[in-house]
PDB file of C-alpha atoms in Angstrom:
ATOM      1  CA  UNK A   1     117.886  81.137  92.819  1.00 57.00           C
ATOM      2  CA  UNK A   2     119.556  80.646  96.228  1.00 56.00           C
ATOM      3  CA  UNK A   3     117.877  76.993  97.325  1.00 58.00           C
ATOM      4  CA  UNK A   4     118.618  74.398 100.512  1.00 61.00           C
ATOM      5  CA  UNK A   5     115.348  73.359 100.815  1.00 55.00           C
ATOM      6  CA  UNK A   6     113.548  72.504 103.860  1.00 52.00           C
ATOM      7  CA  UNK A   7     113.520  68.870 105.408  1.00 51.00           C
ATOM      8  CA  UNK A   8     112.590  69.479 109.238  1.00 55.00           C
ATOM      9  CA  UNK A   9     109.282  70.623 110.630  1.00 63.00           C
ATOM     10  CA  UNK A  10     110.129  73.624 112.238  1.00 84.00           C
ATOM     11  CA  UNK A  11     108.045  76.486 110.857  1.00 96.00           C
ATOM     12  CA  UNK A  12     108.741  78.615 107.271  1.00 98.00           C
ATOM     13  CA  UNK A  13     108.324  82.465 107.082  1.00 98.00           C
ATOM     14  CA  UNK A  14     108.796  83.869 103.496  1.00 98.00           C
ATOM     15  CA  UNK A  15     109.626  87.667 103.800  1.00 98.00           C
ATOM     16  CA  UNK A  16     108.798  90.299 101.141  1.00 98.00           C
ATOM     17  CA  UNK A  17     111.019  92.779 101.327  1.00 98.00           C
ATOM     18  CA  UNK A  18     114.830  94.377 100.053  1.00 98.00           C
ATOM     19  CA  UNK A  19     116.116  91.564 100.314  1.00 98.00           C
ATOM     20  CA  UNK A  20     118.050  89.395 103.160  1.00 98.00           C
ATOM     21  CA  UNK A  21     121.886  89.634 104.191  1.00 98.00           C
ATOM     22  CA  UNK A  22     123.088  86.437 105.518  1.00 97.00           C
ATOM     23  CA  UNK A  23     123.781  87.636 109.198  1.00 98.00           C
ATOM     24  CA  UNK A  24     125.487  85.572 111.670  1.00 97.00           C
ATOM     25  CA  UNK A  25     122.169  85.889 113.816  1.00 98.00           C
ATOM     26  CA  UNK A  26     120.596  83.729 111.143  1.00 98.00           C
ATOM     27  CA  UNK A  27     122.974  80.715 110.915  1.00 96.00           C
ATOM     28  CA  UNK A  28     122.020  78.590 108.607  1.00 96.00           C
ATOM     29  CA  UNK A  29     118.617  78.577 108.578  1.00 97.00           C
ATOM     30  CA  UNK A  30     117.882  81.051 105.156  1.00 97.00           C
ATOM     31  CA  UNK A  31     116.257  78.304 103.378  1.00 96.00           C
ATOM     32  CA  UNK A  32     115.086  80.484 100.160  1.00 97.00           C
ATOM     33  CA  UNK A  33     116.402  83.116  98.222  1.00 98.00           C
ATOM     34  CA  UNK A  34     114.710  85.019  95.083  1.00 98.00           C
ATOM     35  CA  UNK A  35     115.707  88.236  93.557  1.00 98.00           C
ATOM     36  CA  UNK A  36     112.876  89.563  91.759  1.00 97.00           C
ATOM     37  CA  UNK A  37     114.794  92.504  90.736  1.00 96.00           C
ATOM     38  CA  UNK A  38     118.426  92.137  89.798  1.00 92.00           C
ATOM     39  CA  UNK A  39     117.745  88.297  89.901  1.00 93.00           C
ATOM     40  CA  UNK A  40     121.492  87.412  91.869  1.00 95.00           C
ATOM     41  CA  UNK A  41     121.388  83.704  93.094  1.00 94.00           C
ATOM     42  CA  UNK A  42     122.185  84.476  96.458  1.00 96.00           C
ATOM     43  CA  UNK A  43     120.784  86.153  99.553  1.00 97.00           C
ATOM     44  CA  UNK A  44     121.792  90.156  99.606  1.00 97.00           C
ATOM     45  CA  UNK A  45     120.258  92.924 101.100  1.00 98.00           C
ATOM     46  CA  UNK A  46     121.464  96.214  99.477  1.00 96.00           C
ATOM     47  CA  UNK A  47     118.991  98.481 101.875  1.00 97.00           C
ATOM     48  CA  UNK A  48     119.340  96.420 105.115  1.00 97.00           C
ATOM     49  CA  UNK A  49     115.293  96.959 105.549  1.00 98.00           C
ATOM     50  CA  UNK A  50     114.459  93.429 104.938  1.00 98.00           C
ATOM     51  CA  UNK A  51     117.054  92.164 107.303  1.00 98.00           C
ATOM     52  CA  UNK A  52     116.553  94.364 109.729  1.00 98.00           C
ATOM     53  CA  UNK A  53     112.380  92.511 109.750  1.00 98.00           C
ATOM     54  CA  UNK A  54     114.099  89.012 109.408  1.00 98.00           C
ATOM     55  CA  UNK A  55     116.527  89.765 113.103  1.00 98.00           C
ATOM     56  CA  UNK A  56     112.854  90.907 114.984  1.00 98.00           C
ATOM     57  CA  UNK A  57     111.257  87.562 113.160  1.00 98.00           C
ATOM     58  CA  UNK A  58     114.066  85.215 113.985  1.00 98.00           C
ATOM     59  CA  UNK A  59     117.249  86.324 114.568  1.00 98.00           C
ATOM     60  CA  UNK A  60     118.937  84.207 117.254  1.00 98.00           C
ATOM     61  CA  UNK A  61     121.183  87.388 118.743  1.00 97.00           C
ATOM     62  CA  UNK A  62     124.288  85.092 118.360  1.00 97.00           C
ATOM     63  CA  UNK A  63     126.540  88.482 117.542  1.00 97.00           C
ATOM     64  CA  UNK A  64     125.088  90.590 120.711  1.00 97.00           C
ATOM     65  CA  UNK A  65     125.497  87.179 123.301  1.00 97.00           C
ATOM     66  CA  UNK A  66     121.649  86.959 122.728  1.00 96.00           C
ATOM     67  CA  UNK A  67     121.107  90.536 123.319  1.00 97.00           C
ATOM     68  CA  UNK A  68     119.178  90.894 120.591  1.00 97.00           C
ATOM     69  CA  UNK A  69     116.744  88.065 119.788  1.00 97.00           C
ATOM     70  CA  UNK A  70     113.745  87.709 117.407  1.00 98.00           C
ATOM     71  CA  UNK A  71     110.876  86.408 118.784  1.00 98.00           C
ATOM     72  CA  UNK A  72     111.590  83.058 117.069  1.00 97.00           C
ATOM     73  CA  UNK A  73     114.705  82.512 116.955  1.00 96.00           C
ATOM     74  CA  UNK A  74     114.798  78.842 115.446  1.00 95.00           C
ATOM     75  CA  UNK A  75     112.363  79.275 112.508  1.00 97.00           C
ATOM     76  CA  UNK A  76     113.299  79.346 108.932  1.00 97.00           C
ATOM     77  CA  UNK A  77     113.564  81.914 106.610  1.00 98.00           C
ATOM     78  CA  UNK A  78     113.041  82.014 102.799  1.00 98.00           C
ATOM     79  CA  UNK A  79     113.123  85.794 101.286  1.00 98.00           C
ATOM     80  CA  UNK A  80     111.738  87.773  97.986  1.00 98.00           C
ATOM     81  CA  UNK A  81     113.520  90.520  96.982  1.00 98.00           C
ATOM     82  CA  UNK A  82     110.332  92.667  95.313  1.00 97.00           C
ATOM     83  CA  UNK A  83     111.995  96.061  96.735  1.00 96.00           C
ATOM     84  CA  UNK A  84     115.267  98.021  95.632  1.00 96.00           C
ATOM     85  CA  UNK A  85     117.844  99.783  98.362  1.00 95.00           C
ATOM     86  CA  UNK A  86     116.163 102.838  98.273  1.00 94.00           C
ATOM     87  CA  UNK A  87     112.259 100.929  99.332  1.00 91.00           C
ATOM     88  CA  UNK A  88     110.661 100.993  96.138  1.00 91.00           C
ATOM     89  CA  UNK A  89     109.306  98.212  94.068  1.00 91.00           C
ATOM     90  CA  UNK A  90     106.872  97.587  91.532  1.00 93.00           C
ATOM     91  CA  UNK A  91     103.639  95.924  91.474  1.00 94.00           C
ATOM     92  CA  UNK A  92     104.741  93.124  89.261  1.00 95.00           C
ATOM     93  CA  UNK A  93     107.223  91.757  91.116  1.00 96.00           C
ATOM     94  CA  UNK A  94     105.864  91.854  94.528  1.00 96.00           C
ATOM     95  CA  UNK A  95     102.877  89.508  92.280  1.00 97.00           C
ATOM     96  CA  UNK A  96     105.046  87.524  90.620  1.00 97.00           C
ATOM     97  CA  UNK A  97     106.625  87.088  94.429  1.00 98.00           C
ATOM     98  CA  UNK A  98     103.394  86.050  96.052  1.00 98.00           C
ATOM     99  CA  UNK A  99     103.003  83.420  93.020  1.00 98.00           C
ATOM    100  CA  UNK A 100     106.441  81.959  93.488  1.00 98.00           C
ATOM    101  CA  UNK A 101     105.914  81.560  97.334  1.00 98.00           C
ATOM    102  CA  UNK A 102     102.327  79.973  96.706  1.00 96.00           C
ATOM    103  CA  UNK A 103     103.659  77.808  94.417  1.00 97.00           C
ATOM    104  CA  UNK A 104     107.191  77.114  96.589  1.00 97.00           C
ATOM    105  CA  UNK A 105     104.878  76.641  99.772  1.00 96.00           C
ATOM    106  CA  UNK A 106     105.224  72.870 100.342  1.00 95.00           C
ATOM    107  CA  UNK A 107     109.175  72.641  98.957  1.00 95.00           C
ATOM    108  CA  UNK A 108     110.103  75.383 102.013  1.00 96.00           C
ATOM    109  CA  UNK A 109     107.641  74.567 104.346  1.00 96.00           C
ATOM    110  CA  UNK A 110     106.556  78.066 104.428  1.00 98.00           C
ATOM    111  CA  UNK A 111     103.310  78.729 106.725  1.00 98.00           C
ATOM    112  CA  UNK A 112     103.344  82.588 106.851  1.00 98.00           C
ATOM    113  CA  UNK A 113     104.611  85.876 104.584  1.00 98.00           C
ATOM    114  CA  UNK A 114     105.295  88.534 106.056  1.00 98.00           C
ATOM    115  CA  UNK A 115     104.704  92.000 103.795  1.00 98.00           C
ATOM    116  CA  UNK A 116     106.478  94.968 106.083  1.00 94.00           C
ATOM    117  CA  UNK A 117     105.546  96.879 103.349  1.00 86.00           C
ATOM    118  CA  UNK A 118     102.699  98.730 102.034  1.00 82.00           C
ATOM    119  CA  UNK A 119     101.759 101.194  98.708  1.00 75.00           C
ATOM    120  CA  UNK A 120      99.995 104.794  99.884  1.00 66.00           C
ATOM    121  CA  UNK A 121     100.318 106.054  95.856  1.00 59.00           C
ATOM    122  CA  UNK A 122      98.566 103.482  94.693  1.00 71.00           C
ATOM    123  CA  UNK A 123      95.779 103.543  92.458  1.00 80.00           C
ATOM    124  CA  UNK A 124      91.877 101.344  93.014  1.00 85.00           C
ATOM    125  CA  UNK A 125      92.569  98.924  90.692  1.00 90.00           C
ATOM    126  CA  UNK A 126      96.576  98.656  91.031  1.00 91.00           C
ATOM    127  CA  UNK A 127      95.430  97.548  95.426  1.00 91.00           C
ATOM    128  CA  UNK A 128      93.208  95.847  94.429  1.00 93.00           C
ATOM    129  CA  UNK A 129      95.349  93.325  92.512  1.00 95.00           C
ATOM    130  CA  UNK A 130      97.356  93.942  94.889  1.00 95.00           C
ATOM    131  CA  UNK A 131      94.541  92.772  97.744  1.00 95.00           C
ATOM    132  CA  UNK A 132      93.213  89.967  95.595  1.00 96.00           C
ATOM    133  CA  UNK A 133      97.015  88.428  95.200  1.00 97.00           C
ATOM    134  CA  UNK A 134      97.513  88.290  99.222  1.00 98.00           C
ATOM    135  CA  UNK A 135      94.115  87.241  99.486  1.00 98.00           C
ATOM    136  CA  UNK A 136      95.253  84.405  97.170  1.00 98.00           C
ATOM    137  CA  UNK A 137      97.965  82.987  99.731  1.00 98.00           C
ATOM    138  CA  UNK A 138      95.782  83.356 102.602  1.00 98.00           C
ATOM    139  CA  UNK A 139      93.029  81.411 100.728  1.00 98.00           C
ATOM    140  CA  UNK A 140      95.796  78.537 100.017  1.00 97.00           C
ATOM    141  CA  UNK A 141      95.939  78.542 103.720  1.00 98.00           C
ATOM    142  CA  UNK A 142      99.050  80.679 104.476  1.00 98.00           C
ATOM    143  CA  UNK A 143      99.126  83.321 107.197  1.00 98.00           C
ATOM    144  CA  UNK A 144      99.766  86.472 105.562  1.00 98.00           C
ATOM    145  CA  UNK A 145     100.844  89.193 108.127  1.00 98.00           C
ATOM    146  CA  UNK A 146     101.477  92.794 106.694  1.00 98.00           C
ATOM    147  CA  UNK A 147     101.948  96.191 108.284  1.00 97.00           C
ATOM    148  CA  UNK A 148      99.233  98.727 108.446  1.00 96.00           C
ATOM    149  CA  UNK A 149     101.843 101.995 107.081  1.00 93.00           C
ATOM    150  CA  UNK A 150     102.815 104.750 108.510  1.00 93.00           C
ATOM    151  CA  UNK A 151     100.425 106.920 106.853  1.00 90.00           C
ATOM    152  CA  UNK A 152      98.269 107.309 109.898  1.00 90.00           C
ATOM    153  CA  UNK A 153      96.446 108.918 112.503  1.00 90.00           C
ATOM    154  CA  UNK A 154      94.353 109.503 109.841  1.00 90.00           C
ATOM    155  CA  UNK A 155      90.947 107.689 108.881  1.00 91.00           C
ATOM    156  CA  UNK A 156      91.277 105.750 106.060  1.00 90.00           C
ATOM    157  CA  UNK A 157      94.998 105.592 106.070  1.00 92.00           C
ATOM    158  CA  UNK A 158      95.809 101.965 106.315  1.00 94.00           C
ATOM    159  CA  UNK A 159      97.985 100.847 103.196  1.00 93.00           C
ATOM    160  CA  UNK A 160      97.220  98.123 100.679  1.00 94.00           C
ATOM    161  CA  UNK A 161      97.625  95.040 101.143  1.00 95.00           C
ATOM    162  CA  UNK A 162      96.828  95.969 104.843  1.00 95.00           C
ATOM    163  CA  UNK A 163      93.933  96.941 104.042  1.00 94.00           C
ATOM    164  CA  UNK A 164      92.668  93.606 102.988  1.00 96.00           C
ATOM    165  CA  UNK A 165      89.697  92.251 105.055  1.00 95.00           C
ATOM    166  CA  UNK A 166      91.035  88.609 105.112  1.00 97.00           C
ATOM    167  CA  UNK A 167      95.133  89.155 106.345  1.00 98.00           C
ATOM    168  CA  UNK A 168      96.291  90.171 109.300  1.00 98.00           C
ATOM    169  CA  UNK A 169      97.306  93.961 109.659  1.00 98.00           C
ATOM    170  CA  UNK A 170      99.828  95.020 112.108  1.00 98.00           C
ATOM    171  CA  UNK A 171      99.620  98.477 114.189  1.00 97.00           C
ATOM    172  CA  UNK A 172     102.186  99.576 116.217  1.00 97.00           C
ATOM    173  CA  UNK A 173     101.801 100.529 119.311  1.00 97.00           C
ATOM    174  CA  UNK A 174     103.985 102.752 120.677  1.00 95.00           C
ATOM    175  CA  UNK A 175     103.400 105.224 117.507  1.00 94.00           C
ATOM    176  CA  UNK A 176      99.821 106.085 118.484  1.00 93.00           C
ATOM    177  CA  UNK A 177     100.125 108.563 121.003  1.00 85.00           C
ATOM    178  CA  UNK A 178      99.960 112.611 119.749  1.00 67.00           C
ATOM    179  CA  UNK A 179     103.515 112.692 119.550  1.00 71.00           C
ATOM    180  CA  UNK A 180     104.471 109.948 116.737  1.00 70.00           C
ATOM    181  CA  UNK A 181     100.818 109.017 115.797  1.00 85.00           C
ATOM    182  CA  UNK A 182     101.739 108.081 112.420  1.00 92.00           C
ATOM    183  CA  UNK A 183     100.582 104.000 112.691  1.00 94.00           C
ATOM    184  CA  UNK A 184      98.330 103.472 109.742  1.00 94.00           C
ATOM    185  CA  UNK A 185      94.189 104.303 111.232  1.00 92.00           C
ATOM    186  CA  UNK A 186      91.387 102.165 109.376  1.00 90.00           C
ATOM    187  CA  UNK A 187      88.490 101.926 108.599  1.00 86.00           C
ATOM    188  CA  UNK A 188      89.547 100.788 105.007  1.00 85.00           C
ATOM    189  CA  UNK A 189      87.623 101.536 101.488  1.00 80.00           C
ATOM    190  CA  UNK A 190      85.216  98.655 102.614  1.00 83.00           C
ATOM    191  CA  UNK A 191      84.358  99.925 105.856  1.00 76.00           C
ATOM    192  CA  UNK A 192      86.942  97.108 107.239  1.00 83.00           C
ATOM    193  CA  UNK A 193      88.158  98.421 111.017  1.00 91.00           C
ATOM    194  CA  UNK A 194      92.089  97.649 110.404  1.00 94.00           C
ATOM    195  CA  UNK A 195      94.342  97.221 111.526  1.00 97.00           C
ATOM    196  CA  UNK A 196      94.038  94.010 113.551  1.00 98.00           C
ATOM    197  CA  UNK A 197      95.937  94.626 116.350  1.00 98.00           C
ATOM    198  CA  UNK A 198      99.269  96.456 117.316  1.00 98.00           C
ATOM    199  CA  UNK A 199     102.815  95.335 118.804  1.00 98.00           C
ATOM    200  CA  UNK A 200     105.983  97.440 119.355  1.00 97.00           C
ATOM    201  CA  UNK A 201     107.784  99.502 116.545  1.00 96.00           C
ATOM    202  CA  UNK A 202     109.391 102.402 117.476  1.00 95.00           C
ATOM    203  CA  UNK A 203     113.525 102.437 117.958  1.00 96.00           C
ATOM    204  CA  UNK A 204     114.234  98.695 117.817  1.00 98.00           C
ATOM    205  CA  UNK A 205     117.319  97.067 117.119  1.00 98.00           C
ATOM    206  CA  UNK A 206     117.654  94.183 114.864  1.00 98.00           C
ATOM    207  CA  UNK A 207     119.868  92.951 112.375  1.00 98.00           C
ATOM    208  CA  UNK A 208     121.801  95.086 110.099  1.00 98.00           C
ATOM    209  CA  UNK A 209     123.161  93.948 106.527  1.00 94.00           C
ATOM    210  CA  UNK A 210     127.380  94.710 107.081  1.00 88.00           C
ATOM    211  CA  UNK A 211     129.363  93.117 109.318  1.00 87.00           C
ATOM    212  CA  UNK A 212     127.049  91.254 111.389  1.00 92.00           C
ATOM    213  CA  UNK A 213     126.169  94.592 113.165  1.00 97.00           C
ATOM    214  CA  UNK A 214     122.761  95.838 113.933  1.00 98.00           C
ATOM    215  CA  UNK A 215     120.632  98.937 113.170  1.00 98.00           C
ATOM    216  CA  UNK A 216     117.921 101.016 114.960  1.00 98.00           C
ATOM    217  CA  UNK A 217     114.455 101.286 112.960  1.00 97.00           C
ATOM    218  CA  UNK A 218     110.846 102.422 113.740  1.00 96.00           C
ATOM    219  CA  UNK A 219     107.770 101.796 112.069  1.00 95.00           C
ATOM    220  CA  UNK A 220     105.285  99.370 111.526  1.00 97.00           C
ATOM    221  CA  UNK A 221     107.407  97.526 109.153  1.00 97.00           C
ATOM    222  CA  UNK A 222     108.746  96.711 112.520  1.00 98.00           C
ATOM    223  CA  UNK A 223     106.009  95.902 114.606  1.00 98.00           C
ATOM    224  CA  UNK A 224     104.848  93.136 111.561  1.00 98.00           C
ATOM    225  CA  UNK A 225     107.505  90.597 112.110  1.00 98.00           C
ATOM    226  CA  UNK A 226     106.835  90.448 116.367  1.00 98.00           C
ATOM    227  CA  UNK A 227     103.524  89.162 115.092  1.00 98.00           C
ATOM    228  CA  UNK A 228     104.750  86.987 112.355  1.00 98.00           C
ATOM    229  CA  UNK A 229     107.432  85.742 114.697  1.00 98.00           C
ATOM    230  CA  UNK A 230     104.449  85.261 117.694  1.00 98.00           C
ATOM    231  CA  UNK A 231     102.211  83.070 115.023  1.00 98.00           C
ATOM    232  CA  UNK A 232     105.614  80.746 114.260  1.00 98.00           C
ATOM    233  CA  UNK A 233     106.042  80.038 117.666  1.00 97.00           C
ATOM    234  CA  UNK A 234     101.761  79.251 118.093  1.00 97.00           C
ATOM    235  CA  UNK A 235     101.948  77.166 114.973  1.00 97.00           C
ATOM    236  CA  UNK A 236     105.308  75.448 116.547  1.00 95.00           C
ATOM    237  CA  UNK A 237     103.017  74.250 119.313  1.00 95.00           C
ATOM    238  CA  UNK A 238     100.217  73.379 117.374  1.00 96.00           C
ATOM    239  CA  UNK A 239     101.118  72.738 113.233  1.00 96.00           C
ATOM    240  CA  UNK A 240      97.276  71.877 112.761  1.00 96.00           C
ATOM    241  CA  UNK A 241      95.654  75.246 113.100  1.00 98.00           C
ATOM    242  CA  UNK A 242      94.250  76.999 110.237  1.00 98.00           C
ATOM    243  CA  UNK A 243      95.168  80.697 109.176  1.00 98.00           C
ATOM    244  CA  UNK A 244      91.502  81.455 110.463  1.00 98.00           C
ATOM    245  CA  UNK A 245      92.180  80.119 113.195  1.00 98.00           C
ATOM    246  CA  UNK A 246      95.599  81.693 114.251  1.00 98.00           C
ATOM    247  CA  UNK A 247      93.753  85.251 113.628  1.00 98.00           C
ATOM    248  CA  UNK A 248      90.984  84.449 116.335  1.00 98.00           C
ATOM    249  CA  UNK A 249      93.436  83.009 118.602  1.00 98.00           C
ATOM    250  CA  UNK A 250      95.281  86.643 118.136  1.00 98.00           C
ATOM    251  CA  UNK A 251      91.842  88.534 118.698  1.00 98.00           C
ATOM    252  CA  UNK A 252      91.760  86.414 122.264  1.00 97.00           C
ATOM    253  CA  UNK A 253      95.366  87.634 123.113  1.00 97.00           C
ATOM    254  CA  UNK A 254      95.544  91.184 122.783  1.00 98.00           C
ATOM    255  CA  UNK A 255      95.311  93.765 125.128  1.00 97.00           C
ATOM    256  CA  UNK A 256      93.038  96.913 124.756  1.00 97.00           C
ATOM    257  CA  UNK A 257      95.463 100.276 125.139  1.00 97.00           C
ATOM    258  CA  UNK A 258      92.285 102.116 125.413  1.00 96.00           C
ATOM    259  CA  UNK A 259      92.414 104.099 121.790  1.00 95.00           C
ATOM    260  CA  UNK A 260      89.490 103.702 119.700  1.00 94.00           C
ATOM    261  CA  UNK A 261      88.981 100.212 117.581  1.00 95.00           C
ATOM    262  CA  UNK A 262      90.430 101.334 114.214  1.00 94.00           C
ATOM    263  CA  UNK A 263      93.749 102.744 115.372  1.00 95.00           C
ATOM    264  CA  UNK A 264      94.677  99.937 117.979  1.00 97.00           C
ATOM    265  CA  UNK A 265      92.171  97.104 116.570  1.00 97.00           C
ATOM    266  CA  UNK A 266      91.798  94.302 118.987  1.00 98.00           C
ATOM    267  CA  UNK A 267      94.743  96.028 120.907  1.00 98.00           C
ATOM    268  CA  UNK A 268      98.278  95.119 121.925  1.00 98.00           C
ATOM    269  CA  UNK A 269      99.901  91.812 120.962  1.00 98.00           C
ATOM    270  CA  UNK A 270     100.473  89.750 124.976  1.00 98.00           C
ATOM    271  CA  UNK A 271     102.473  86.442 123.313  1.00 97.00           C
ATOM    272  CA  UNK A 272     102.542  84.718 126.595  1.00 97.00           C
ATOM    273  CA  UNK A 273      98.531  84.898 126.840  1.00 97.00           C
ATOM    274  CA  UNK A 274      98.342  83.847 122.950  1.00 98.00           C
ATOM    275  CA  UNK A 275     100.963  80.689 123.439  1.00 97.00           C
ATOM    276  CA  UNK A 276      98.421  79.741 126.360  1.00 95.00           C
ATOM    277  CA  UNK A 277      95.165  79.712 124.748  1.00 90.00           C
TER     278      UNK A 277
END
């Protein structure tokens, strides 16, 4: 296990994922490192998916001349490996994951996890562990931010843990229109409208894991970390607010795109209005 642990109070984001390359963008400010998988001591990422998420959460665009920035840029990073190069993880390990970051919370200073992930083949009872694990964190007063899949337009086609009624669950926004209308649709098993609300996901570019380079990605997996990223900064300028709290501030921020409730949810993601509530 990959450890510098945290001593400041700038704000901690643990990141289930592939995994984390140490890019240039990041300095040295990955704080955490666990490899749930092939259980290396230090920070890899043999997919580049998970690093790709970290550069929109917090890369500082030091290899573009601040080109490319995340949307907080001086937060900290600590990373689970749960997923192999190829996307694909088990159950088990994105658990045993959530458990280690509950129980690492205070020794990182961790405040939110962000899951650009989500399980469409899933059986009921494997989501719902799944659901009752996140639910777990957010209960021990962590934001947990996760995407909404790109199973959509669908009804019903938000994927777990998105689909749990207590995180928040990230659209994007510029994948709802006829053309690439694939951002996972709500309402979920429990009559839940998901997602949340919606920021930008298709054809960014972010961190790549060779060469300090970067990569071009769409998805939701992409549009989670803007939010997660957005919530760092809030929490920056206040520490004290609760998880519950952060999630109404959001509902206050966004801006309605005019689609119906449970493909946009509250709407589009405005960070200046949310950093001025």
């Amino acid at each position: 296990m990959y450890t510098n642990t945290w001593t400041g109070t700038d704000i901690g984001v643990a990141i289930l994922d592939t995994g984390l390359y140490p890019h240039i963008d990041f300095g040295e400010r990955i704080r955490g490192f666990q490899d749930f998988l092939g259980h290396h001591p230090y920070p890899y990422d043999d997919s580049g998916h998970g690093t790709h998420v970290a550069g929109i959460l917090a890369g500082d665009g030091t290899a573009s001349d601040r080109r490319y920035q995340g949307v907080a840029p001086w937060c900290h990073l600590v990373a689970a490996k749960v997923l192999d190069r190829r996307g694909n993880g088990r159950l088990q390990d994105v658990l045993r994951a959530l458990q280690w970051i509950s129980f690492n919370q205070n020794l990182y200073g961790i405040r939110i996890i962000n899951i650009s992930v989500g399980a469409a083949a899933m059986d009921s009872k494997a989501a719902a562990r799944l659901i009752k694990a996140v639910e777990q964190a957010w209960d021990q007063g962590l934001v947990v931010v996760t995407a909404a899949g790109n199973m959509g337009p669908a009804y019903g086609s938000v994927t777990a843990p998105g689909s749990s009624k207590k995180v928040i669950t990230v659209g994007a926004s510029d994948m709802l229109d006829r053309i690439s209308s694939v951002s996972g649709a709500g309402p979920t098993a429990e009559c839940v409208c998901k997602p949340d609300l919606v920021a930008p996901g298709a054809d960014v570019i972010s961190c790549a894991n060779k060469r300090n380079s970067y990569a071009i990605k769409s998805g939701t997996s992409m549009s989670t970390p803007r939010v997660s990223g957005a919530i760092a900064l809030l929490l920056q300028k206040d520490p004290f607010l609760t998880n519950v709290e952060v999630k109404m501030l959001l509902r206050e921020s966004c801006l309605d795109l005019g689609y119906p409730r449970n493909r946009q949810g509250w709407g589009k993601l405005d960070i200046q209005k949310l950093l001025a509530l």
